Amino acid sequence: MKIRTRKKPRPLVKLDAIIPRLAPNYPRLSEMKQDAAKRQRGYIGEKKVDYYLDNLASRYTIIQDVCLQVNGKASQSDNVICGKHAIYLVEAKHFKDKIIFNTNLRQLIRSDGTIESGFEYPITQIENQQFHLQNYLFQHNMPDIPIHYFVAIADPSTIIEVAGDEKELAKVVAHGARIPSMILEKEQVLADAGQKQLPDWKIGKQILRDCIEYDRDIIRQYGIQLRDLSPGVMCPECRLLGMQRVYKGWKCVKCGLFSIDAHKTALEDFFILFRPYIRNSECMKWLRFDSKNIATKLLRDFGLNYDENYRIWRL
Ligand SMILES: [Zn+2]
């Protein structure tokens, strides 16, 4: 059973909310766009691999997008699969064209010649996750659970090459479609070797309880000031920022689209970028209109609760 499903990662949600609100000449805009594109590519890759891993959901306990804190350090894993005889970590990697794993130097080289070394080497990365999870299980009185890992190459058309020990690498790296059967094979090997059965559901529930939401302080990372972000409601059709408030909705001055609820995305942006509450006056400023009554109506309809003491609307 899948007990935690993947959502769009919060850092990506933030970047997608910030980028259209910055001036085109904002100094670090292109860097942020690259960051967003990389995260988007990763997210698509994870979803592709999820499609295959779903085949295991009827047998094992699957927890997607796991972030656990151990000794003050957080580590994130794309997938933690609790099997009957072991826990499996599956990390999705999304690359175009061709990738070369150099097993001796522990480097990943992309076909365009870029070297991703050190911690970016997928095996090193997932070994660190394995170590982290081991520590976590140890701290929760589950010290003897074997943890195995796989690196899933998301795109079936990506060519995987190996410089070095191809046989060893092929045991843990494969295209996403192959991973479920590799896990089943591993389970069989462990069962044949007499590895005792695990309470996979119980372990899964414990991990789920301790999962935190992976996040990054994008605002601070890029040194963004509140005044750098343009307020306004974005047109869902042509992406113009600054729809006009008209009777019972919003109208785009560029493409003419009328929308009843285009402001909802803008409010979500506010909450994810700033804080989980808003004042009436802030709402009017952020959505760019001038009516206290309408602000009250929109915020109430959004499902917020009014706190009379502080005169704020809470999520
Ligand atoms: Zn428009």
PDB file of C-alpha atoms and ligand atoms in Angstrom:
ATOM      1  CA  MET A   1       0.000   0.000   0.000  1.00  0.00           C
ATOM      2  CA  LYS A   2       1.160   3.485  -0.730  1.00  0.00           C
ATOM      3  CA  ILE A   3       0.922   5.438   2.510  1.00  0.00           C
ATOM      4  CA  ARG A   4       2.479   8.710   1.400  1.00  0.00           C
ATOM      5  CA  THR A   5       2.170  10.098  -2.097  1.00  0.00           C
ATOM      6  CA  ARG A   6       4.374  12.553  -3.880  1.00  0.00           C
ATOM      7  CA  LYS A   7       3.382  16.182  -4.144  1.00  0.00           C
ATOM      8  CA  LYS A   8       5.059  18.941  -6.094  1.00  0.00           C
ATOM      9  CA  PRO A   9       8.136  19.756  -3.967  1.00  0.00           C
ATOM     10  CA  ARG A  10       7.794  22.928  -1.903  1.00  0.00           C
ATOM     11  CA  PRO A  11      10.995  24.567  -3.196  1.00  0.00           C
ATOM     12  CA  LEU A  12       9.635  24.186  -6.734  1.00  0.00           C
ATOM     13  CA  VAL A  13       6.216  25.529  -5.731  1.00  0.00           C
ATOM     14  CA  LYS A  14       7.998  28.560  -4.264  1.00  0.00           C
ATOM     15  CA  LEU A  15      10.177  29.141  -7.315  1.00  0.00           C
ATOM     16  CA  ASP A  16       7.142  28.874  -9.596  1.00  0.00           C
ATOM     17  CA  ALA A  17       5.355  31.449  -7.436  1.00  0.00           C
ATOM     18  CA  ILE A  18       8.310  33.854  -7.251  1.00  0.00           C
ATOM     19  CA  ILE A  19       9.698  33.865 -10.801  1.00  0.00           C
ATOM     20  CA  PRO A  20       6.694  35.454 -12.572  1.00  0.00           C
ATOM     21  CA  ARG A  21       6.553  38.125  -9.857  1.00  0.00           C
ATOM     22  CA  LEU A  22      10.119  39.359 -10.334  1.00  0.00           C
ATOM     23  CA  ALA A  23      11.173  42.124 -12.696  1.00  0.00           C
ATOM     24  CA  PRO A  24      12.725  40.746 -15.916  1.00  0.00           C
ATOM     25  CA  ASN A  25      16.054  42.367 -15.016  1.00  0.00           C
ATOM     26  CA  TYR A  26      16.211  40.962 -11.482  1.00  0.00           C
ATOM     27  CA  PRO A  27      19.901  40.001 -11.020  1.00  0.00           C
ATOM     28  CA  ARG A  28      19.511  36.333 -10.099  1.00  0.00           C
ATOM     29  CA  LEU A  29      16.449  35.601 -12.211  1.00  0.00           C
ATOM     30  CA  SER A  30      18.182  33.348 -14.764  1.00  0.00           C
ATOM     31  CA  GLU A  31      19.831  31.377 -11.966  1.00  0.00           C
ATOM     32  CA  MET A  32      16.418  30.859 -10.384  1.00  0.00           C
ATOM     33  CA  LYS A  33      14.913  29.802 -13.690  1.00  0.00           C
ATOM     34  CA  GLN A  34      17.655  27.187 -14.087  1.00  0.00           C
ATOM     35  CA  ASP A  35      17.071  25.997 -10.533  1.00  0.00           C
ATOM     36  CA  ALA A  36      13.323  25.692 -11.206  1.00  0.00           C
ATOM     37  CA  ALA A  37      13.897  23.850 -14.509  1.00  0.00           C
ATOM     38  CA  LYS A  38      16.245  21.378 -12.797  1.00  0.00           C
ATOM     39  CA  ARG A  39      13.768  20.729 -10.008  1.00  0.00           C
ATOM     40  CA  GLN A  40      10.925  20.381 -12.501  1.00  0.00           C
ATOM     41  CA  ARG A  41      12.942  17.829 -14.497  1.00  0.00           C
ATOM     42  CA  GLY A  42      13.651  15.910 -11.292  1.00  0.00           C
ATOM     43  CA  TYR A  43       9.989  15.971 -10.315  1.00  0.00           C
ATOM     44  CA  ILE A  44       8.890  14.647 -13.714  1.00  0.00           C
ATOM     45  CA  GLY A  45      11.514  11.896 -13.417  1.00  0.00           C
ATOM     46  CA  GLU A  46      10.240  10.897  -9.989  1.00  0.00           C
ATOM     47  CA  LYS A  47       6.672  10.703 -11.313  1.00  0.00           C
ATOM     48  CA  LYS A  48       7.817   8.499 -14.191  1.00  0.00           C
ATOM     49  CA  VAL A  49       9.487   6.089 -11.782  1.00  0.00           C
ATOM     50  CA  ASP A  50       6.408   6.177  -9.490  1.00  0.00           C
ATOM     51  CA  TYR A  51       4.405   4.753 -12.379  1.00  0.00           C
ATOM     52  CA  TYR A  52       6.491   1.564 -12.302  1.00  0.00           C
ATOM     53  CA  LEU A  53       6.869   1.341  -8.530  1.00  0.00           C
ATOM     54  CA  ASP A  54       3.076   1.456  -8.176  1.00  0.00           C
ATOM     55  CA  ASN A  55       3.178  -2.196  -9.289  1.00  0.00           C
ATOM     56  CA  LEU A  56       4.618  -3.041  -5.874  1.00  0.00           C
ATOM     57  CA  ALA A  57       1.924  -1.227  -3.896  1.00  0.00           C
ATOM     58  CA  SER A  58      -0.286  -4.303  -3.474  1.00  0.00           C
ATOM     59  CA  ARG A  59       2.554  -6.273  -1.817  1.00  0.00           C
ATOM     60  CA  TYR A  60       4.672  -3.762   0.062  1.00  0.00           C
ATOM     61  CA  THR A  61       4.418  -0.514   1.984  1.00  0.00           C
ATOM     62  CA  ILE A  62       5.526   2.409  -0.169  1.00  0.00           C
ATOM     63  CA  ILE A  63       6.365   5.825   1.246  1.00  0.00           C
ATOM     64  CA  GLN A  64       7.174   8.494  -1.312  1.00  0.00           C
ATOM     65  CA  ASP A  65       9.185  11.634  -0.737  1.00  0.00           C
ATOM     66  CA  VAL A  66      10.544  10.751   2.684  1.00  0.00           C
ATOM     67  CA  CYS A  67      12.425  13.347   4.704  1.00  0.00           C
ATOM     68  CA  LEU A  68      13.674  12.223   8.101  1.00  0.00           C
ATOM     69  CA  GLN A  69      15.606  14.109  10.707  1.00  0.00           C
ATOM     70  CA  VAL A  70      18.336  12.265  12.593  1.00  0.00           C
ATOM     71  CA  ASN A  71      20.679  14.005  15.030  1.00  0.00           C
ATOM     72  CA  GLY A  72      19.556  17.380  13.708  1.00  0.00           C
ATOM     73  CA  LYS A  73      20.317  16.453  10.098  1.00  0.00           C
ATOM     74  CA  ALA A  74      17.600  15.958   7.513  1.00  0.00           C
ATOM     75  CA  SER A  75      17.919  13.579   4.601  1.00  0.00           C
ATOM     76  CA  GLN A  76      15.487  13.163   1.753  1.00  0.00           C
ATOM     77  CA  SER A  77      14.693   9.986  -0.187  1.00  0.00           C
ATOM     78  CA  ASP A  78      12.493   9.712  -3.259  1.00  0.00           C
ATOM     79  CA  ASN A  79      11.070   6.340  -2.246  1.00  0.00           C
ATOM     80  CA  VAL A  80      11.263   4.110   0.793  1.00  0.00           C
ATOM     81  CA  ILE A  81       9.749   0.697   0.121  1.00  0.00           C
ATOM     82  CA  CYS A  82       9.247  -1.546   3.118  1.00  0.00           C
ATOM     83  CA  GLY A  83       9.376  -5.133   1.879  1.00  0.00           C
ATOM     84  CA  LYS A  84       8.868  -8.402   3.715  1.00  0.00           C
ATOM     85  CA  HIS A  85      12.602  -8.960   4.182  1.00  0.00           C
ATOM     86  CA  ALA A  86      14.285  -5.590   3.716  1.00  0.00           C
ATOM     87  CA  ILE A  87      13.779  -1.903   3.126  1.00  0.00           C
ATOM     88  CA  TYR A  88      14.516  -0.602  -0.368  1.00  0.00           C
ATOM     89  CA  LEU A  89      15.532   2.915  -1.255  1.00  0.00           C
ATOM     90  CA  VAL A  90      14.814   3.937  -4.823  1.00  0.00           C
ATOM     91  CA  GLU A  91      16.247   7.184  -6.136  1.00  0.00           C
ATOM     92  CA  ALA A  92      14.962   8.500  -9.456  1.00  0.00           C
ATOM     93  CA  LYS A  93      17.376  10.166 -11.883  1.00  0.00           C
ATOM     94  CA  HIS A  94      16.242  11.996 -14.950  1.00  0.00           C
ATOM     95  CA  PHE A  95      18.820  12.602 -17.657  1.00  0.00           C
ATOM     96  CA  LYS A  96      18.597  13.108 -21.371  1.00  0.00           C
ATOM     97  CA  ASP A  97      20.500  11.156 -24.038  1.00  0.00           C
ATOM     98  CA  LYS A  98      23.402   9.333 -22.409  1.00  0.00           C
ATOM     99  CA  ILE A  99      25.027   9.053 -18.994  1.00  0.00           C
ATOM    100  CA  ILE A 100      28.290   7.369 -18.067  1.00  0.00           C
ATOM    101  CA  PHE A 101      28.888   5.990 -14.593  1.00  0.00           C
ATOM    102  CA  ASN A 102      32.583   5.883 -13.775  1.00  0.00           C
ATOM    103  CA  THR A 103      32.697   3.322 -10.965  1.00  0.00           C
ATOM    104  CA  ASN A 104      36.391   3.858 -10.146  1.00  0.00           C
ATOM    105  CA  LEU A 105      36.316   7.635  -9.848  1.00  0.00           C
ATOM    106  CA  ARG A 106      32.703   7.628  -8.680  1.00  0.00           C
ATOM    107  CA  GLN A 107      31.673  10.244 -11.147  1.00  0.00           C
ATOM    108  CA  LEU A 108      28.650  10.625 -13.317  1.00  0.00           C
ATOM    109  CA  ILE A 109      29.364  12.085 -16.708  1.00  0.00           C
ATOM    110  CA  ARG A 110      26.598  13.322 -18.925  1.00  0.00           C
ATOM    111  CA  SER A 111      26.884  13.055 -22.665  1.00  0.00           C
ATOM    112  CA  ASP A 112      27.476  16.793 -22.977  1.00  0.00           C
ATOM    113  CA  GLY A 113      30.683  16.310 -20.991  1.00  0.00           C
ATOM    114  CA  THR A 114      29.498  17.761 -17.681  1.00  0.00           C
ATOM    115  CA  ILE A 115      30.909  15.947 -14.674  1.00  0.00           C
ATOM    116  CA  GLU A 116      28.701  15.574 -11.643  1.00  0.00           C
ATOM    117  CA  SER A 117      31.096  14.436  -8.982  1.00  0.00           C
ATOM    118  CA  GLY A 118      31.285  13.989  -5.224  1.00  0.00           C
ATOM    119  CA  PHE A 119      27.888  13.873  -3.612  1.00  0.00           C
ATOM    120  CA  GLU A 120      26.142  14.175  -6.935  1.00  0.00           C
ATOM    121  CA  TYR A 121      27.299  10.676  -7.875  1.00  0.00           C
ATOM    122  CA  PRO A 122      23.998   8.818  -7.466  1.00  0.00           C
ATOM    123  CA  ILE A 123      25.556   5.843  -5.689  1.00  0.00           C
ATOM    124  CA  THR A 124      27.313   8.077  -3.144  1.00  0.00           C
ATOM    125  CA  GLN A 125      24.088  10.006  -2.681  1.00  0.00           C
ATOM    126  CA  ILE A 126      21.977   6.933  -2.034  1.00  0.00           C
ATOM    127  CA  GLU A 127      24.637   5.358   0.192  1.00  0.00           C
ATOM    128  CA  ASN A 128      24.382   8.451   2.371  1.00  0.00           C
ATOM    129  CA  GLN A 129      20.598   8.005   2.471  1.00  0.00           C
ATOM    130  CA  GLN A 130      21.113   4.371   3.437  1.00  0.00           C
ATOM    131  CA  PHE A 131      23.442   5.391   6.266  1.00  0.00           C
ATOM    132  CA  HIS A 132      20.976   8.030   7.445  1.00  0.00           C
ATOM    133  CA  LEU A 133      18.067   5.562   7.437  1.00  0.00           C
ATOM    134  CA  GLN A 134      20.191   3.020   9.313  1.00  0.00           C
ATOM    135  CA  ASN A 135      20.792   5.603  12.029  1.00  0.00           C
ATOM    136  CA  TYR A 136      17.106   6.409  12.120  1.00  0.00           C
ATOM    137  CA  LEU A 137      16.093   2.751  12.495  1.00  0.00           C
ATOM    138  CA  PHE A 138      18.760   2.240  15.141  1.00  0.00           C
ATOM    139  CA  GLN A 139      17.359   5.135  17.149  1.00  0.00           C
ATOM    140  CA  HIS A 140      13.885   3.622  16.898  1.00  0.00           C
ATOM    141  CA  ASN A 141      14.943   0.186  18.133  1.00  0.00           C
ATOM    142  CA  MET A 142      14.910  -1.429  14.712  1.00  0.00           C
ATOM    143  CA  PRO A 143      18.643  -2.021  14.279  1.00  0.00           C
ATOM    144  CA  ASP A 144      18.755  -5.231  12.250  1.00  0.00           C
ATOM    145  CA  ILE A 145      16.769  -4.337   9.167  1.00  0.00           C
ATOM    146  CA  PRO A 146      18.681  -4.751   5.908  1.00  0.00           C
ATOM    147  CA  ILE A 147      18.508  -1.724   3.610  1.00  0.00           C
ATOM    148  CA  HIS A 148      19.151  -2.103  -0.107  1.00  0.00           C
ATOM    149  CA  TYR A 149      19.068   0.589  -2.752  1.00  0.00           C
ATOM    150  CA  PHE A 150      18.448   1.132  -6.426  1.00  0.00           C
ATOM    151  CA  VAL A 151      18.965   4.045  -8.762  1.00  0.00           C
ATOM    152  CA  ALA A 152      16.138   4.257 -11.277  1.00  0.00           C
ATOM    153  CA  ILE A 153      16.833   6.022 -14.557  1.00  0.00           C
ATOM    154  CA  ALA A 154      13.500   7.645 -15.283  1.00  0.00           C
ATOM    155  CA  ASP A 155      13.582   7.988 -19.043  1.00  0.00           C
ATOM    156  CA  PRO A 156      13.529   4.675 -20.939  1.00  0.00           C
ATOM    157  CA  SER A 157      15.409   6.296 -23.820  1.00  0.00           C
ATOM    158  CA  THR A 158      18.400   7.348 -21.691  1.00  0.00           C
ATOM    159  CA  ILE A 159      21.471   5.304 -22.610  1.00  0.00           C
ATOM    160  CA  ILE A 160      23.377   4.063 -19.566  1.00  0.00           C
ATOM    161  CA  GLU A 161      27.076   3.385 -20.025  1.00  0.00           C
ATOM    162  CA  VAL A 162      29.600   2.229 -17.485  1.00  0.00           C
ATOM    163  CA  ALA A 163      33.300   2.935 -17.241  1.00  0.00           C
ATOM    164  CA  GLY A 164      34.621   0.355 -14.796  1.00  0.00           C
ATOM    165  CA  ASP A 165      32.684  -2.426 -13.118  1.00  0.00           C
ATOM    166  CA  GLU A 166      29.583  -2.816 -15.241  1.00  0.00           C
ATOM    167  CA  LYS A 167      28.411  -6.011 -13.552  1.00  0.00           C
ATOM    168  CA  GLU A 168      28.423  -4.465 -10.076  1.00  0.00           C
ATOM    169  CA  LEU A 169      26.711  -1.297 -11.237  1.00  0.00           C
ATOM    170  CA  ALA A 170      23.996  -3.209 -13.073  1.00  0.00           C
ATOM    171  CA  LYS A 171      22.963  -4.715  -9.742  1.00  0.00           C
ATOM    172  CA  VAL A 172      21.763  -1.337  -8.496  1.00  0.00           C
ATOM    173  CA  VAL A 173      21.232   0.905 -11.527  1.00  0.00           C
ATOM    174  CA  ALA A 174      18.547   0.284 -14.149  1.00  0.00           C
ATOM    175  CA  HIS A 175      15.755   1.960 -16.051  1.00  0.00           C
ATOM    176  CA  GLY A 176      12.656   2.542 -13.948  1.00  0.00           C
ATOM    177  CA  ALA A 177      10.661  -0.249 -15.586  1.00  0.00           C
ATOM    178  CA  ARG A 178      13.187  -2.851 -14.367  1.00  0.00           C
ATOM    179  CA  ILE A 179      13.273  -1.783 -10.715  1.00  0.00           C
ATOM    180  CA  PRO A 180      10.123  -3.583  -9.449  1.00  0.00           C
ATOM    181  CA  SER A 181      11.333  -6.957 -10.715  1.00  0.00           C
ATOM    182  CA  MET A 182      14.807  -6.297  -9.268  1.00  0.00           C
ATOM    183  CA  ILE A 183      13.188  -5.703  -5.879  1.00  0.00           C
ATOM    184  CA  LEU A 184      11.114  -8.883  -6.191  1.00  0.00           C
ATOM    185  CA  GLU A 185      14.253 -10.865  -7.094  1.00  0.00           C
ATOM    186  CA  LYS A 186      16.093  -9.436  -4.119  1.00  0.00           C
ATOM    187  CA  GLU A 187      13.188 -10.311  -1.835  1.00  0.00           C
ATOM    188  CA  GLN A 188      13.283 -13.891  -3.104  1.00  0.00           C
ATOM    189  CA  VAL A 189      17.046 -14.149  -2.494  1.00  0.00           C
ATOM    190  CA  LEU A 190      16.597 -12.857   1.069  1.00  0.00           C
ATOM    191  CA  ALA A 191      13.677 -15.208   1.704  1.00  0.00           C
ATOM    192  CA  ASP A 192      15.701 -18.186   0.417  1.00  0.00           C
ATOM    193  CA  ALA A 193      18.574 -17.160   2.684  1.00  0.00           C
ATOM    194  CA  GLY A 194      16.248 -17.360   5.672  1.00  0.00           C
ATOM    195  CA  GLN A 195      16.024 -13.631   6.375  1.00  0.00           C
ATOM    196  CA  LYS A 196      13.258 -13.190   8.899  1.00  0.00           C
ATOM    197  CA  GLN A 197       9.971 -11.511   7.973  1.00  0.00           C
ATOM    198  CA  LEU A 198       9.569  -7.844   8.770  1.00  0.00           C
ATOM    199  CA  PRO A 199       6.474  -6.024   9.999  1.00  0.00           C
ATOM    200  CA  ASP A 200       6.632  -3.832   6.874  1.00  0.00           C
ATOM    201  CA  TRP A 201       3.370  -2.047   7.652  1.00  0.00           C
ATOM    202  CA  LYS A 202       4.474  -1.164  11.173  1.00  0.00           C
ATOM    203  CA  ILE A 203       7.866   0.098  10.013  1.00  0.00           C
ATOM    204  CA  GLY A 204       6.189   2.108   7.279  1.00  0.00           C
ATOM    205  CA  LYS A 205       3.804   3.728   9.752  1.00  0.00           C
ATOM    206  CA  GLN A 206       6.679   4.687  12.044  1.00  0.00           C
ATOM    207  CA  ILE A 207       8.593   6.321   9.181  1.00  0.00           C
ATOM    208  CA  LEU A 208       5.423   8.092   8.041  1.00  0.00           C
ATOM    209  CA  ARG A 209       4.887   9.527  11.513  1.00  0.00           C
ATOM    210  CA  ASP A 210       8.377  11.037  11.531  1.00  0.00           C
ATOM    211  CA  CYS A 211       8.332  12.331   7.948  1.00  0.00           C
ATOM    212  CA  ILE A 212       8.844  16.060   7.668  1.00  0.00           C
ATOM    213  CA  GLU A 213       8.128  18.183   4.613  1.00  0.00           C
ATOM    214  CA  TYR A 214      11.293  18.798   2.597  1.00  0.00           C
ATOM    215  CA  ASP A 215      11.719  22.523   2.095  1.00  0.00           C
ATOM    216  CA  ARG A 216      14.241  25.225   1.295  1.00  0.00           C
ATOM    217  CA  ASP A 217      14.182  28.891   2.233  1.00  0.00           C
ATOM    218  CA  ILE A 218      14.197  30.077  -1.378  1.00  0.00           C
ATOM    219  CA  ILE A 219      13.470  33.694  -0.394  1.00  0.00           C
ATOM    220  CA  ARG A 220      16.612  33.857   1.731  1.00  0.00           C
ATOM    221  CA  GLN A 221      18.711  31.726  -0.640  1.00  0.00           C
ATOM    222  CA  TYR A 222      18.221  34.256  -3.454  1.00  0.00           C
ATOM    223  CA  GLY A 223      18.171  37.304  -1.194  1.00  0.00           C
ATOM    224  CA  ILE A 224      14.685  38.322  -2.264  1.00  0.00           C
ATOM    225  CA  GLN A 225      13.034  41.274  -0.550  1.00  0.00           C
ATOM    226  CA  LEU A 226       9.290  41.614  -0.244  1.00  0.00           C
ATOM    227  CA  ARG A 227       9.345  44.716  -2.416  1.00  0.00           C
ATOM    228  CA  ASP A 228      10.981  42.696  -5.234  1.00  0.00           C
ATOM    229  CA  LEU A 229       7.787  40.689  -5.732  1.00  0.00           C
ATOM    230  CA  SER A 230       5.023  42.220  -7.800  1.00  0.00           C
ATOM    231  CA  PRO A 231       1.581  41.686  -6.312  1.00  0.00           C
ATOM    232  CA  GLY A 232      -1.450  40.780  -8.384  1.00  0.00           C
ATOM    233  CA  VAL A 233      -3.585  37.958  -9.722  1.00  0.00           C
ATOM    234  CA  MET A 234      -2.154  36.025 -12.653  1.00  0.00           C
ATOM    235  CA  CYS A 235      -4.242  35.190 -15.705  1.00  0.00           C
ATOM    236  CA  PRO A 236      -4.398  31.377 -15.928  1.00  0.00           C
ATOM    237  CA  GLU A 237      -4.621  31.661 -19.717  1.00  0.00           C
ATOM    238  CA  CYS A 238      -1.923  34.119 -20.845  1.00  0.00           C
ATOM    239  CA  ARG A 239       0.060  34.351 -17.552  1.00  0.00           C
ATOM    240  CA  LEU A 240      -0.248  38.142 -17.369  1.00  0.00           C
ATOM    241  CA  LEU A 241       0.141  39.354 -13.807  1.00  0.00           C
ATOM    242  CA  GLY A 242      -2.487  41.890 -12.792  1.00  0.00           C
ATOM    243  CA  MET A 243      -5.997  40.721 -13.595  1.00  0.00           C
ATOM    244  CA  GLN A 244      -8.607  43.344 -12.805  1.00  0.00           C
ATOM    245  CA  ARG A 245     -11.261  42.846 -10.175  1.00  0.00           C
ATOM    246  CA  VAL A 246     -14.650  43.055 -11.870  1.00  0.00           C
ATOM    247  CA  TYR A 247     -18.151  42.113 -10.752  1.00  0.00           C
ATOM    248  CA  LYS A 248     -17.988  38.562  -9.264  1.00  0.00           C
ATOM    249  CA  GLY A 249     -14.585  37.737 -10.694  1.00  0.00           C
ATOM    250  CA  TRP A 250     -11.394  38.726 -12.476  1.00  0.00           C
ATOM    251  CA  LYS A 251     -10.815  39.930 -15.989  1.00  0.00           C
ATOM    252  CA  CYS A 252      -7.590  39.821 -17.970  1.00  0.00           C
ATOM    253  CA  VAL A 253      -6.834  43.081 -19.759  1.00  0.00           C
ATOM    254  CA  LYS A 254      -4.653  41.281 -22.277  1.00  0.00           C
ATOM    255  CA  CYS A 255      -6.568  38.179 -23.424  1.00  0.00           C
ATOM    256  CA  GLY A 256     -10.018  39.061 -22.072  1.00  0.00           C
ATOM    257  CA  LEU A 257     -10.385  35.899 -19.964  1.00  0.00           C
ATOM    258  CA  PHE A 258     -12.932  36.042 -17.145  1.00  0.00           C
ATOM    259  CA  SER A 259     -12.271  33.920 -14.066  1.00  0.00           C
ATOM    260  CA  ILE A 260     -14.226  33.522 -10.837  1.00  0.00           C
ATOM    261  CA  ASP A 261     -11.348  32.133  -8.781  1.00  0.00           C
ATOM    262  CA  ALA A 262      -8.013  33.174 -10.334  1.00  0.00           C
ATOM    263  CA  HIS A 263      -7.151  34.844  -6.999  1.00  0.00           C
ATOM    264  CA  LYS A 264      -6.858  31.464  -5.267  1.00  0.00           C
ATOM    265  CA  THR A 265      -3.419  30.761  -6.770  1.00  0.00           C
ATOM    266  CA  ALA A 266      -2.239  34.212  -5.682  1.00  0.00           C
ATOM    267  CA  LEU A 267      -3.410  33.565  -2.132  1.00  0.00           C
ATOM    268  CA  GLU A 268      -1.655  30.172  -2.137  1.00  0.00           C
ATOM    269  CA  ASP A 269       1.506  31.989  -3.285  1.00  0.00           C
ATOM    270  CA  PHE A 270       1.205  34.379  -0.375  1.00  0.00           C
ATOM    271  CA  PHE A 271       0.893  31.589   2.175  1.00  0.00           C
ATOM    272  CA  ILE A 272       3.755  29.513   0.850  1.00  0.00           C
ATOM    273  CA  LEU A 273       6.075  32.498   0.413  1.00  0.00           C
ATOM    274  CA  PHE A 274       5.365  34.529   3.519  1.00  0.00           C
ATOM    275  CA  ARG A 275       3.338  33.083   6.390  1.00  0.00           C
ATOM    276  CA  PRO A 276       0.195  31.090   7.125  1.00  0.00           C
ATOM    277  CA  TYR A 277      -2.006  34.104   7.867  1.00  0.00           C
ATOM    278  CA  ILE A 278      -3.004  37.332   6.161  1.00  0.00           C
ATOM    279  CA  ARG A 279      -4.606  40.646   7.069  1.00  0.00           C
ATOM    280  CA  ASN A 280      -7.500  42.172   5.165  1.00  0.00           C
ATOM    281  CA  SER A 281      -5.323  45.097   4.075  1.00  0.00           C
ATOM    282  CA  GLU A 282      -2.546  42.764   2.912  1.00  0.00           C
ATOM    283  CA  CYS A 283      -5.041  40.774   0.875  1.00  0.00           C
ATOM    284  CA  MET A 284      -6.207  43.939  -0.917  1.00  0.00           C
ATOM    285  CA  LYS A 285      -2.627  44.944  -1.613  1.00  0.00           C
ATOM    286  CA  TRP A 286      -1.530  41.466  -2.755  1.00  0.00           C
ATOM    287  CA  LEU A 287      -4.513  40.890  -5.046  1.00  0.00           C
ATOM    288  CA  ARG A 288      -4.643  44.558  -6.057  1.00  0.00           C
ATOM    289  CA  PHE A 289      -8.165  45.727  -5.463  1.00  0.00           C
ATOM    290  CA  ASP A 290      -9.809  48.139  -3.102  1.00  0.00           C
ATOM    291  CA  SER A 291     -12.745  46.755  -1.164  1.00  0.00           C
ATOM    292  CA  LYS A 292     -12.711  45.550   2.409  1.00  0.00           C
ATOM    293  CA  ASN A 293     -15.998  43.680   1.949  1.00  0.00           C
ATOM    294  CA  ILE A 294     -14.762  41.761  -1.063  1.00  0.00           C
ATOM    295  CA  ALA A 295     -11.519  40.902   0.765  1.00  0.00           C
ATOM    296  CA  THR A 296     -13.544  39.477   3.642  1.00  0.00           C
ATOM    297  CA  LYS A 297     -15.703  37.464   1.266  1.00  0.00           C
ATOM    298  CA  LEU A 298     -12.746  36.061  -0.711  1.00  0.00           C
ATOM    299  CA  LEU A 299     -10.800  35.114   2.407  1.00  0.00           C
ATOM    300  CA  ARG A 300     -13.803  33.438   4.011  1.00  0.00           C
ATOM    301  CA  ASP A 301     -14.639  31.560   0.804  1.00  0.00           C
ATOM    302  CA  PHE A 302     -11.000  30.439   0.644  1.00  0.00           C
ATOM    303  CA  GLY A 303     -11.641  28.577   3.892  1.00  0.00           C
ATOM    304  CA  LEU A 304      -9.677  30.808   6.250  1.00  0.00           C
ATOM    305  CA  ASN A 305     -10.699  31.465   9.827  1.00  0.00           C
ATOM    306  CA  TYR A 306     -10.839  34.973  11.215  1.00  0.00           C
ATOM    307  CA  ASP A 307      -8.960  35.584  14.451  1.00  0.00           C
ATOM    308  CA  GLU A 308     -10.722  38.536  16.108  1.00  0.00           C
ATOM    309  CA  ASN A 309      -7.967  39.140  18.650  1.00  0.00           C
ATOM    310  CA  TYR A 310      -5.211  39.636  16.102  1.00  0.00           C
ATOM    311  CA  ARG A 311      -7.495  40.683  13.235  1.00  0.00           C
ATOM    312  CA  ILE A 312      -5.927  38.179  10.895  1.00  0.00           C
ATOM    313  CA  TRP A 313      -7.162  35.343   8.690  1.00  0.00           C
ATOM    314  CA  ARG A 314      -5.500  32.031   9.481  1.00  0.00           C
ATOM    315  CA  LEU A 315      -4.976  29.029   7.210  1.00  0.00           C
TER     316      LEU A 315
HETATM  317 ZN    ZN B   1      -4.929  36.675 -20.028  1.00  0.00          ZN
END
